[in-house]
Amino acid sequence: MLTSGGKRLQPLTIVADTRDPRVRLFQQALSGCGQAPASVVDYLDLLAGRVDWDRVLAQGALLRIESPGRGWPICRGLLLRGWESARVRGLEALSPDQIEGLEHDRCRIAGPEQWYFGFCMLLGEIEAALAGRCDVQFTSRPADIALLFDKRRCRERLCGAGVPVPSSLGPVRSYEDLRSQMEGAGWSRVYLKINYGSAGSGVVAYEMATGGREQAWTSIEMVNSAGGVRLYNSRRIRRYGTHAELATLIDALCHHDVHSEVWIPKAGLNGRRFDLRVVAIGGHPTHVAVRAGSSPLTNLHLGNVRSDPDEVIGRMGPNGWPGLMKTCMVVGRLFPRTLHVGIDVAVTPGFRRHAVLEVNAFGDLLKGIAADGLSTYEVEIQTLLGGWGPPAIAEDGESVSTDLTGVVPC
Amino acid sequence: MGFTDHIEEFGGKPVREYDLERGLQDPAGAAYRLRLEWDDWQGGRTVGGSFVARTPRRPSPPAPQTGLLGRLFGSGKPPSQPPPAPAGADAEKDLLVRFLAEPGVEAVTALIFGMWEEPYEVDSSGIVAGLVAGRDRLANLRSLFIGEMLMEENEVSWIKQSDMSPIWAAYPELELFQVRGNDGLSLGGIWHERLKSLIIQSGGLSKTVVQQVAHAELPELEHLELWLGEENYGGDATVEDLEPILKGERFPKLKYLGLRDSEKADEIAEAVADAPILDRIEVLDLSMGNLSDAGAAKLTASSRIRRLRRLDIHHHFVSDEALRRLRDLGIEMDASDSKEEEDFRGETYRYIAVSE
């Protein structure tokens, strides 16, 4: 059991799906650090407007916003909340009826933009509700969370700070649009990602060459239905090689807001390609997991091996690894009002270069990975105990609601 | 499936990557790999591009007509044929030109060519031409690998190879030749007095190449390894094409025969099971393919197979029962990585995306 030196943490409240295992794990970490358990606010109560913040949040409370998880009731609530927002932006929106239909079709790729808008609205409501409570401190600033879920904006923020990121073509509207953009830029290979999707959802690795050659690798499964082609996230990587398939796949994907990036080759270790998840806490990269998969060519990490990075560190050598750590520190410090970020980093086959692929707002669960014997949650708690707080600078006025108006519709 | 790691050892030496800044630090002790990063050619970098006249896909700065190429032949021996003037490829930026000009390069015994410029568009002919032009500089070359690319860098069936036959005459002391990628590959009429190992990795090996190998004159060959692949990926070679090899008409010193990564593994097993070549070789490798009980049964029933020192069938679809019978033959066997036909029932393999 860790001693906190008798220090007491401010009262902590977690916003989460109460049944999410992360909640229990965080409570265990609190208890292990000799701290009182956190109170929990369920997303469902928030969505229903049943939360009285003044009653829930003690004076000087810390508020930890957790992932909404993958449970249906909360997902449904966020989709409903996002319905109006999506429609106003001219995006394909799932009506309440269509949303109900998703309950039994959970693996389908549907409504990621709508989910995002609903989530941002909720974050904005939390922010607005707590505008008068300067004593309350977010461990993850709502505006940061909103930005981190938007791959394009996140990438821009990183790019602006000189962080190595893959080049981007920008939004893609259709298969033909993609090919013409690629030809114009001289690109042969590209990664397509749903801009507001999670890392494992809706990713296509596409390549084309002269002679009409083209192919795509993806875990997306296409299914024909009455209403057209539907896309599902599956655990199996497929190769699509015919023009008809590829046009159908990419056109269907482009019904959503699709972000394109250059396909950076990833290094392999012992027969498995890998990338790194680095957790930065309080601006310091502390925990590193190697996520290796035998699934080629996409960011699929389901059930894949997480291991210690010693071998990668050795292969990257005395210049490569410190450079990567420095990059992660820069990324962490781009979000000074957010205690933890989960950074996905690719290492290229020569083990000399790296690039940041994504930054995750809820990427701090790294089971089995310890730094100096402490888990990510334990380090977060220690950092909070050490007095982590927003920097003493003038309020920059950036909030979720202003961020949302900056979102550009497709 | 797919190549994920760069090899770390080749030709009996640890592999080092050739770095323009650091030069050749250990030409005798290391195998050198020449490779580009995925975006190097946007800066005009090439590997061997200076040795062939090529219409550039994108405009490049005009190449110098003298300079490094002239220095290659500074030993005073004029080339029998002047190399073609570089067109569209800047010799200063060509990794092979720079490598060949390095002092000490004569000590290099093992060389690997990884990713070159736009390898799904540009073929390996520049590298072959460069190796031929530089053969006096690489008089000690004994091991050569062209096309050592990862799946992430360029998928095997998209690697563009070329006619390798000039290598045979240019490098009479070569002992190990390895190539990855079948598209455009030709080995020509193979006639080589010293070659001990020939390895061809592909997603689908063509009839042309297999027939070339089957008619090769390689009196010292000990290790022959062919990755036969699938028809979808250009593998139109048939079991009949392997006949001259299986009959034992070739390669009097052959010790290892690998017919790997084949979607016709059962057919191959049947053809090999009673082939005269089994009287000669010590190791039979049918790994990485789709060998099933049908093929395993043919091997078990073979009268010649017991003479083998080792049978490698790792990555296979053979049942435990059939494996047991194979093991009873008493040969050293690698039957690891047993595969099962994937279960394609709907929801069991779909997942719900999690918001992170």
Short mmCIF file of N, CA and C in Angstrom, two decimals, chain A residues 19-159:
data_model
loop_
_atom_site.label_atom_id
_atom_site.label_comp_id
_atom_site.label_asym_id
_atom_site.label_seq_id
_atom_site.Cartn_x
_atom_site.Cartn_y
_atom_site.Cartn_z
N ARG A 19 -20.95 1.49 -14.40
CA ARG A 19 -20.57 0.09 -14.48
C ARG A 19 -19.26 -0.14 -15.23
N ASP A 20 -18.65 0.92 -15.71
CA ASP A 20 -17.39 0.77 -16.43
C ASP A 20 -16.30 0.29 -15.48
N PRO A 21 -15.58 -0.78 -15.83
CA PRO A 21 -14.51 -1.27 -14.95
C PRO A 21 -13.49 -0.21 -14.59
N ARG A 22 -13.34 0.80 -15.46
CA ARG A 22 -12.38 1.85 -15.13
C ARG A 22 -12.69 2.52 -13.81
N VAL A 23 -13.97 2.65 -13.52
CA VAL A 23 -14.37 3.32 -12.27
C VAL A 23 -13.85 2.54 -11.07
N ARG A 24 -14.10 1.22 -11.10
CA ARG A 24 -13.66 0.38 -10.00
C ARG A 24 -12.13 0.42 -9.86
N LEU A 25 -11.46 0.39 -11.00
CA LEU A 25 -10.00 0.40 -10.97
C LEU A 25 -9.47 1.70 -10.39
N PHE A 26 -10.12 2.80 -10.75
CA PHE A 26 -9.65 4.07 -10.21
C PHE A 26 -9.93 4.15 -8.72
N GLN A 27 -11.09 3.64 -8.31
CA GLN A 27 -11.40 3.62 -6.87
C GLN A 27 -10.36 2.79 -6.11
N GLN A 28 -9.96 1.67 -6.70
CA GLN A 28 -8.94 0.83 -6.06
C GLN A 28 -7.63 1.59 -5.92
N ALA A 29 -7.30 2.35 -6.95
CA ALA A 29 -6.05 3.11 -6.90
C ALA A 29 -6.13 4.17 -5.80
N LEU A 30 -7.28 4.80 -5.67
CA LEU A 30 -7.47 5.80 -4.61
C LEU A 30 -7.28 5.16 -3.25
N SER A 31 -7.93 4.03 -3.09
CA SER A 31 -7.86 3.35 -1.80
C SER A 31 -6.43 2.91 -1.51
N GLY A 32 -5.75 2.43 -2.54
CA GLY A 32 -4.36 2.02 -2.37
C GLY A 32 -3.45 3.18 -1.99
N CYS A 33 -3.88 4.39 -2.36
CA CYS A 33 -3.07 5.56 -2.00
C CYS A 33 -3.56 6.19 -0.69
N GLY A 34 -4.41 5.45 -0.01
CA GLY A 34 -4.89 5.94 1.28
C GLY A 34 -5.89 7.08 1.17
N GLN A 35 -6.59 7.14 0.07
CA GLN A 35 -7.54 8.23 -0.14
C GLN A 35 -8.97 7.73 -0.09
N ALA A 36 -9.87 8.67 0.17
CA ALA A 36 -11.29 8.33 0.21
C ALA A 36 -11.79 8.00 -1.19
N PRO A 37 -12.79 7.16 -1.30
CA PRO A 37 -13.32 6.86 -2.63
C PRO A 37 -13.97 8.09 -3.26
N ALA A 38 -14.00 8.10 -4.59
CA ALA A 38 -14.61 9.21 -5.31
C ALA A 38 -16.12 9.01 -5.36
N SER A 39 -16.84 10.11 -5.48
CA SER A 39 -18.27 9.97 -5.77
C SER A 39 -18.40 9.86 -7.29
N VAL A 40 -19.46 9.20 -7.73
CA VAL A 40 -19.60 8.96 -9.17
C VAL A 40 -20.90 9.56 -9.68
N VAL A 41 -20.79 10.29 -10.77
CA VAL A 41 -21.96 10.82 -11.47
C VAL A 41 -22.11 10.03 -12.75
N ASP A 42 -23.27 9.44 -12.94
CA ASP A 42 -23.46 8.63 -14.14
C ASP A 42 -23.85 9.52 -15.33
N TYR A 43 -23.32 9.22 -16.49
CA TYR A 43 -23.66 9.96 -17.70
C TYR A 43 -25.17 9.98 -17.95
N LEU A 44 -25.82 8.90 -17.60
CA LEU A 44 -27.26 8.84 -17.85
C LEU A 44 -27.99 9.92 -17.05
N ASP A 45 -27.54 10.12 -15.82
CA ASP A 45 -28.15 11.16 -15.01
C ASP A 45 -27.86 12.54 -15.59
N LEU A 46 -26.66 12.70 -16.08
CA LEU A 46 -26.31 13.98 -16.71
C LEU A 46 -27.20 14.23 -17.92
N LEU A 47 -27.33 13.21 -18.76
CA LEU A 47 -28.12 13.34 -19.98
C LEU A 47 -29.57 13.67 -19.65
N ALA A 48 -30.03 13.14 -18.53
CA ALA A 48 -31.42 13.37 -18.17
C ALA A 48 -31.59 14.67 -17.38
N GLY A 49 -30.50 15.35 -17.16
CA GLY A 49 -30.59 16.62 -16.45
C GLY A 49 -30.90 16.46 -14.97
N ARG A 50 -30.49 15.30 -14.42
CA ARG A 50 -30.85 15.01 -13.03
C ARG A 50 -29.74 15.37 -12.04
N VAL A 51 -28.68 16.03 -12.51
CA VAL A 51 -27.55 16.25 -11.62
C VAL A 51 -27.55 17.66 -11.05
N ASP A 52 -27.56 17.74 -9.76
CA ASP A 52 -27.46 19.02 -9.07
C ASP A 52 -26.00 19.19 -8.66
N TRP A 53 -25.24 19.92 -9.44
CA TRP A 53 -23.80 20.01 -9.22
C TRP A 53 -23.45 20.57 -7.86
N ASP A 54 -24.22 21.51 -7.42
CA ASP A 54 -23.87 22.11 -6.14
C ASP A 54 -24.00 21.13 -5.00
N ARG A 55 -24.92 20.17 -5.20
CA ARG A 55 -25.03 19.14 -4.17
C ARG A 55 -23.95 18.09 -4.33
N VAL A 56 -23.63 17.80 -5.56
CA VAL A 56 -22.71 16.70 -5.85
C VAL A 56 -21.26 17.07 -5.59
N LEU A 57 -20.92 18.30 -5.95
CA LEU A 57 -19.50 18.68 -5.85
C LEU A 57 -19.22 19.44 -4.56
N ALA A 58 -18.40 18.84 -3.74
CA ALA A 58 -17.99 19.52 -2.51
C ALA A 58 -17.12 20.72 -2.85
N GLN A 59 -16.89 21.54 -1.84
CA GLN A 59 -16.03 22.70 -2.03
C GLN A 59 -14.64 22.24 -2.45
N GLY A 60 -14.10 22.86 -3.48
CA GLY A 60 -12.74 22.53 -3.91
C GLY A 60 -12.60 21.16 -4.54
N ALA A 61 -13.67 20.67 -5.11
CA ALA A 61 -13.63 19.30 -5.63
C ALA A 61 -12.82 19.19 -6.92
N LEU A 62 -12.33 17.96 -7.13
CA LEU A 62 -11.69 17.60 -8.39
C LEU A 62 -12.73 16.84 -9.21
N LEU A 63 -12.82 17.17 -10.47
CA LEU A 63 -13.78 16.48 -11.32
C LEU A 63 -13.04 15.73 -12.42
N ARG A 64 -13.17 14.40 -12.41
CA ARG A 64 -12.53 13.55 -13.41
C ARG A 64 -13.60 13.08 -14.38
N ILE A 65 -13.46 13.49 -15.64
CA ILE A 65 -14.40 13.04 -16.66
C ILE A 65 -13.83 11.79 -17.31
N GLU A 66 -14.59 10.70 -17.23
CA GLU A 66 -14.15 9.43 -17.80
C GLU A 66 -14.83 9.22 -19.16
N SER A 67 -14.36 8.20 -19.85
CA SER A 67 -14.96 7.86 -21.13
C SER A 67 -16.43 7.49 -20.95
N PRO A 68 -17.29 7.86 -21.89
CA PRO A 68 -18.68 7.41 -21.82
C PRO A 68 -18.83 5.90 -22.04
N GLY A 69 -17.75 5.23 -22.42
CA GLY A 69 -17.79 3.78 -22.57
C GLY A 69 -18.54 3.34 -23.81
N ARG A 70 -18.83 2.03 -23.86
CA ARG A 70 -19.51 1.53 -25.05
C ARG A 70 -20.92 1.01 -24.75
N GLY A 71 -21.38 1.27 -23.55
CA GLY A 71 -22.72 0.79 -23.19
C GLY A 71 -23.79 1.49 -24.03
N TRP A 72 -24.85 0.75 -24.31
CA TRP A 72 -25.88 1.28 -25.19
C TRP A 72 -26.66 2.48 -24.63
N PRO A 73 -27.13 2.44 -23.41
CA PRO A 73 -27.97 3.56 -22.95
C PRO A 73 -27.28 4.92 -23.08
N ILE A 74 -26.01 4.98 -22.72
CA ILE A 74 -25.31 6.26 -22.81
C ILE A 74 -25.06 6.63 -24.27
N CYS A 75 -24.69 5.65 -25.06
CA CYS A 75 -24.44 5.89 -26.48
C CYS A 75 -25.71 6.45 -27.12
N ARG A 76 -26.82 5.84 -26.81
CA ARG A 76 -28.11 6.29 -27.34
C ARG A 76 -28.39 7.73 -26.92
N GLY A 77 -28.13 8.00 -25.64
CA GLY A 77 -28.36 9.35 -25.13
C GLY A 77 -27.52 10.39 -25.86
N LEU A 78 -26.29 10.03 -26.14
CA LEU A 78 -25.41 10.98 -26.83
C LEU A 78 -25.83 11.16 -28.28
N LEU A 79 -26.26 10.08 -28.90
CA LEU A 79 -26.71 10.17 -30.29
C LEU A 79 -27.96 11.05 -30.39
N LEU A 80 -28.86 10.88 -29.42
CA LEU A 80 -30.07 11.70 -29.42
C LEU A 80 -29.70 13.17 -29.23
N ARG A 81 -28.78 13.37 -28.30
CA ARG A 81 -28.34 14.75 -28.03
C ARG A 81 -27.69 15.35 -29.27
N GLY A 82 -27.03 14.56 -30.04
CA GLY A 82 -26.31 15.08 -31.20
C GLY A 82 -27.16 15.20 -32.46
N TRP A 83 -28.36 14.74 -32.38
CA TRP A 83 -29.22 14.69 -33.58
C TRP A 83 -29.43 16.08 -34.19
N GLU A 84 -29.88 17.01 -33.37
CA GLU A 84 -30.13 18.37 -33.86
C GLU A 84 -28.86 18.99 -34.42
N SER A 85 -27.80 18.87 -33.66
CA SER A 85 -26.51 19.44 -34.05
C SER A 85 -26.07 18.96 -35.43
N ALA A 86 -26.20 17.67 -35.64
CA ALA A 86 -25.75 17.11 -36.92
C ALA A 86 -26.61 17.62 -38.06
N ARG A 87 -27.91 17.70 -37.79
CA ARG A 87 -28.83 18.15 -38.85
C ARG A 87 -28.55 19.59 -39.24
N VAL A 88 -28.33 20.40 -38.24
CA VAL A 88 -28.06 21.82 -38.50
C VAL A 88 -26.81 21.97 -39.38
N ARG A 89 -25.88 21.06 -39.24
CA ARG A 89 -24.67 21.12 -40.03
C ARG A 89 -24.79 20.40 -41.36
N GLY A 90 -25.96 19.95 -41.69
CA GLY A 90 -26.15 19.29 -42.98
C GLY A 90 -25.51 17.93 -43.05
N LEU A 91 -25.26 17.32 -41.90
CA LEU A 91 -24.66 15.98 -41.91
C LEU A 91 -25.76 14.94 -41.85
N GLU A 92 -25.44 13.79 -42.39
CA GLU A 92 -26.38 12.68 -42.31
C GLU A 92 -26.65 12.39 -40.85
N ALA A 93 -27.87 12.52 -40.44
CA ALA A 93 -28.16 12.31 -39.03
C ALA A 93 -29.11 11.15 -38.88
N LEU A 94 -28.88 10.39 -37.81
CA LEU A 94 -29.79 9.29 -37.51
C LEU A 94 -30.95 9.84 -36.71
N SER A 95 -32.15 9.60 -37.19
CA SER A 95 -33.33 10.07 -36.48
C SER A 95 -33.51 9.22 -35.22
N PRO A 96 -34.33 9.70 -34.30
CA PRO A 96 -34.57 8.90 -33.08
C PRO A 96 -34.97 7.46 -33.41
N ASP A 97 -35.79 7.27 -34.43
CA ASP A 97 -36.17 5.90 -34.80
C ASP A 97 -34.95 5.09 -35.24
N GLN A 98 -34.14 5.71 -36.06
CA GLN A 98 -32.96 5.01 -36.55
C GLN A 98 -31.99 4.72 -35.41
N ILE A 99 -31.94 5.64 -34.47
CA ILE A 99 -31.07 5.43 -33.31
C ILE A 99 -31.53 4.19 -32.54
N GLU A 100 -32.84 4.08 -32.35
CA GLU A 100 -33.35 2.90 -31.63
C GLU A 100 -32.94 1.63 -32.36
N GLY A 101 -32.96 1.69 -33.69
CA GLY A 101 -32.61 0.51 -34.48
C GLY A 101 -31.17 0.07 -34.29
N LEU A 102 -30.33 0.97 -33.81
CA LEU A 102 -28.92 0.61 -33.64
C LEU A 102 -28.67 -0.28 -32.44
N GLU A 103 -29.66 -0.32 -31.55
CA GLU A 103 -29.41 -1.06 -30.31
C GLU A 103 -28.97 -2.49 -30.58
N HIS A 104 -29.52 -3.06 -31.65
CA HIS A 104 -29.17 -4.45 -31.94
C HIS A 104 -28.21 -4.54 -33.11
N ASP A 105 -27.53 -3.45 -33.34
CA ASP A 105 -26.61 -3.41 -34.47
C ASP A 105 -25.37 -2.66 -34.04
N ARG A 106 -24.88 -3.00 -32.85
CA ARG A 106 -23.89 -2.15 -32.19
C ARG A 106 -22.56 -2.06 -32.91
N CYS A 107 -22.24 -3.09 -33.71
CA CYS A 107 -20.92 -3.07 -34.34
C CYS A 107 -20.92 -2.28 -35.63
N ARG A 108 -22.07 -1.76 -35.96
CA ARG A 108 -22.16 -1.00 -37.19
C ARG A 108 -21.51 0.36 -37.01
N ILE A 109 -20.85 0.82 -38.07
CA ILE A 109 -20.28 2.17 -38.03
C ILE A 109 -21.41 3.12 -38.42
N ALA A 110 -21.94 3.82 -37.41
CA ALA A 110 -23.07 4.70 -37.69
C ALA A 110 -23.06 5.88 -36.73
N GLY A 111 -23.22 7.06 -37.28
CA GLY A 111 -23.39 8.25 -36.44
C GLY A 111 -22.21 8.73 -35.62
N PRO A 112 -20.95 8.49 -36.05
CA PRO A 112 -19.84 8.96 -35.20
C PRO A 112 -19.85 10.48 -35.03
N GLU A 113 -20.24 11.20 -36.08
CA GLU A 113 -20.26 12.66 -35.95
C GLU A 113 -21.34 13.07 -34.98
N GLN A 114 -22.46 12.40 -35.08
CA GLN A 114 -23.60 12.70 -34.22
C GLN A 114 -23.25 12.41 -32.75
N TRP A 115 -22.58 11.32 -32.53
CA TRP A 115 -22.13 10.96 -31.19
C TRP A 115 -21.21 12.06 -30.65
N TYR A 116 -20.31 12.50 -31.51
CA TYR A 116 -19.35 13.52 -31.10
C TYR A 116 -20.05 14.82 -30.73
N PHE A 117 -20.97 15.24 -31.56
CA PHE A 117 -21.67 16.48 -31.26
C PHE A 117 -22.47 16.36 -29.97
N GLY A 118 -23.08 15.21 -29.79
CA GLY A 118 -23.83 14.99 -28.55
C GLY A 118 -22.90 15.05 -27.35
N PHE A 119 -21.75 14.43 -27.49
CA PHE A 119 -20.77 14.42 -26.40
C PHE A 119 -20.27 15.83 -26.12
N CYS A 120 -19.98 16.58 -27.17
CA CYS A 120 -19.51 17.96 -26.98
C CYS A 120 -20.58 18.81 -26.33
N MET A 121 -21.83 18.58 -26.71
CA MET A 121 -22.90 19.35 -26.08
C MET A 121 -22.93 19.08 -24.59
N LEU A 122 -22.78 17.82 -24.25
CA LEU A 122 -22.80 17.44 -22.84
C LEU A 122 -21.62 18.05 -22.09
N LEU A 123 -20.46 18.00 -22.71
CA LEU A 123 -19.27 18.61 -22.10
C LEU A 123 -19.50 20.11 -21.90
N GLY A 124 -20.10 20.73 -22.91
CA GLY A 124 -20.39 22.15 -22.82
C GLY A 124 -21.35 22.46 -21.70
N GLU A 125 -22.31 21.57 -21.50
CA GLU A 125 -23.28 21.78 -20.42
C GLU A 125 -22.62 21.67 -19.06
N ILE A 126 -21.71 20.72 -18.93
CA ILE A 126 -20.98 20.58 -17.65
C ILE A 126 -20.20 21.86 -17.39
N GLU A 127 -19.51 22.30 -18.42
CA GLU A 127 -18.71 23.52 -18.29
C GLU A 127 -19.56 24.71 -17.88
N ALA A 128 -20.67 24.88 -18.58
CA ALA A 128 -21.56 26.00 -18.30
C ALA A 128 -22.11 25.92 -16.88
N ALA A 129 -22.48 24.69 -16.50
CA ALA A 129 -23.05 24.52 -15.16
C ALA A 129 -22.05 24.86 -14.08
N LEU A 130 -20.77 24.68 -14.38
CA LEU A 130 -19.75 24.89 -13.36
C LEU A 130 -19.00 26.21 -13.55
N ALA A 131 -19.54 27.04 -14.44
CA ALA A 131 -18.87 28.31 -14.73
C ALA A 131 -18.71 29.15 -13.47
N GLY A 132 -19.68 29.03 -12.58
CA GLY A 132 -19.62 29.84 -11.37
C GLY A 132 -18.81 29.21 -10.25
N ARG A 133 -18.31 28.00 -10.48
CA ARG A 133 -17.62 27.29 -9.39
C ARG A 133 -16.11 27.29 -9.67
N CYS A 134 -15.46 28.40 -9.34
CA CYS A 134 -14.01 28.48 -9.59
C CYS A 134 -13.22 27.56 -8.66
N ASP A 135 -13.91 27.04 -7.65
CA ASP A 135 -13.20 26.16 -6.72
C ASP A 135 -13.06 24.75 -7.28
N VAL A 136 -13.86 24.45 -8.26
CA VAL A 136 -13.84 23.10 -8.84
C VAL A 136 -12.79 23.03 -9.93
N GLN A 137 -12.02 21.92 -9.91
CA GLN A 137 -10.96 21.77 -10.91
C GLN A 137 -11.18 20.50 -11.74
N PHE A 138 -11.19 20.69 -13.04
CA PHE A 138 -11.27 19.53 -13.94
C PHE A 138 -9.90 18.86 -14.02
N THR A 139 -9.86 17.53 -14.01
CA THR A 139 -8.57 16.88 -14.28
C THR A 139 -8.36 16.76 -15.79
N SER A 140 -9.44 16.80 -16.55
CA SER A 140 -9.31 16.90 -18.01
C SER A 140 -10.22 18.03 -18.45
N ARG A 141 -9.62 19.05 -19.06
CA ARG A 141 -10.44 20.20 -19.44
C ARG A 141 -11.39 19.81 -20.56
N PRO A 142 -12.66 20.13 -20.42
CA PRO A 142 -13.64 19.75 -21.45
C PRO A 142 -13.25 20.18 -22.86
N ALA A 143 -12.70 21.37 -23.01
CA ALA A 143 -12.32 21.82 -24.36
C ALA A 143 -11.21 20.95 -24.93
N ASP A 144 -10.32 20.47 -24.06
CA ASP A 144 -9.25 19.58 -24.53
C ASP A 144 -9.83 18.25 -24.98
N ILE A 145 -10.79 17.74 -24.19
CA ILE A 145 -11.41 16.47 -24.56
C ILE A 145 -12.06 16.60 -25.94
N ALA A 146 -12.77 17.69 -26.13
CA ALA A 146 -13.45 17.90 -27.42
C ALA A 146 -12.43 17.94 -28.56
N LEU A 147 -11.33 18.61 -28.34
CA LEU A 147 -10.32 18.71 -29.39
C LEU A 147 -9.67 17.36 -29.67
N LEU A 148 -9.43 16.60 -28.62
CA LEU A 148 -8.74 15.32 -28.80
C LEU A 148 -9.59 14.31 -29.56
N PHE A 149 -10.90 14.48 -29.52
CA PHE A 149 -11.76 13.56 -30.26
C PHE A 149 -11.88 13.94 -31.73
N ASP A 150 -11.32 15.09 -32.09
CA ASP A 150 -11.38 15.56 -33.47
C ASP A 150 -9.98 15.40 -34.06
N LYS A 151 -9.78 14.34 -34.84
CA LYS A 151 -8.44 14.00 -35.29
C LYS A 151 -7.79 15.14 -36.07
N ARG A 152 -8.58 15.79 -36.87
CA ARG A 152 -8.04 16.85 -37.71
C ARG A 152 -7.52 18.01 -36.86
N ARG A 153 -8.35 18.47 -35.95
CA ARG A 153 -7.95 19.60 -35.12
C ARG A 153 -6.81 19.24 -34.20
N CYS A 154 -6.85 18.01 -33.71
CA CYS A 154 -5.77 17.56 -32.83
C CYS A 154 -4.46 17.58 -33.60
N ARG A 155 -4.50 17.06 -34.79
CA ARG A 155 -3.30 17.00 -35.60
C ARG A 155 -2.75 18.40 -35.89
N GLU A 156 -3.67 19.32 -36.14
CA GLU A 156 -3.24 20.71 -36.41
C GLU A 156 -2.53 21.29 -35.20
N ARG A 157 -3.10 20.99 -34.03
CA ARG A 157 -2.50 21.52 -32.80
C ARG A 157 -1.09 20.96 -32.64
N LEU A 158 -0.92 19.68 -32.92
CA LEU A 158 0.40 19.06 -32.77
C LEU A 158 1.37 19.62 -33.80
N CYS A 159 0.87 19.73 -35.03
CA CYS A 159 1.68 20.23 -36.14
C CYS A 159 2.21 21.61 -35.80
#
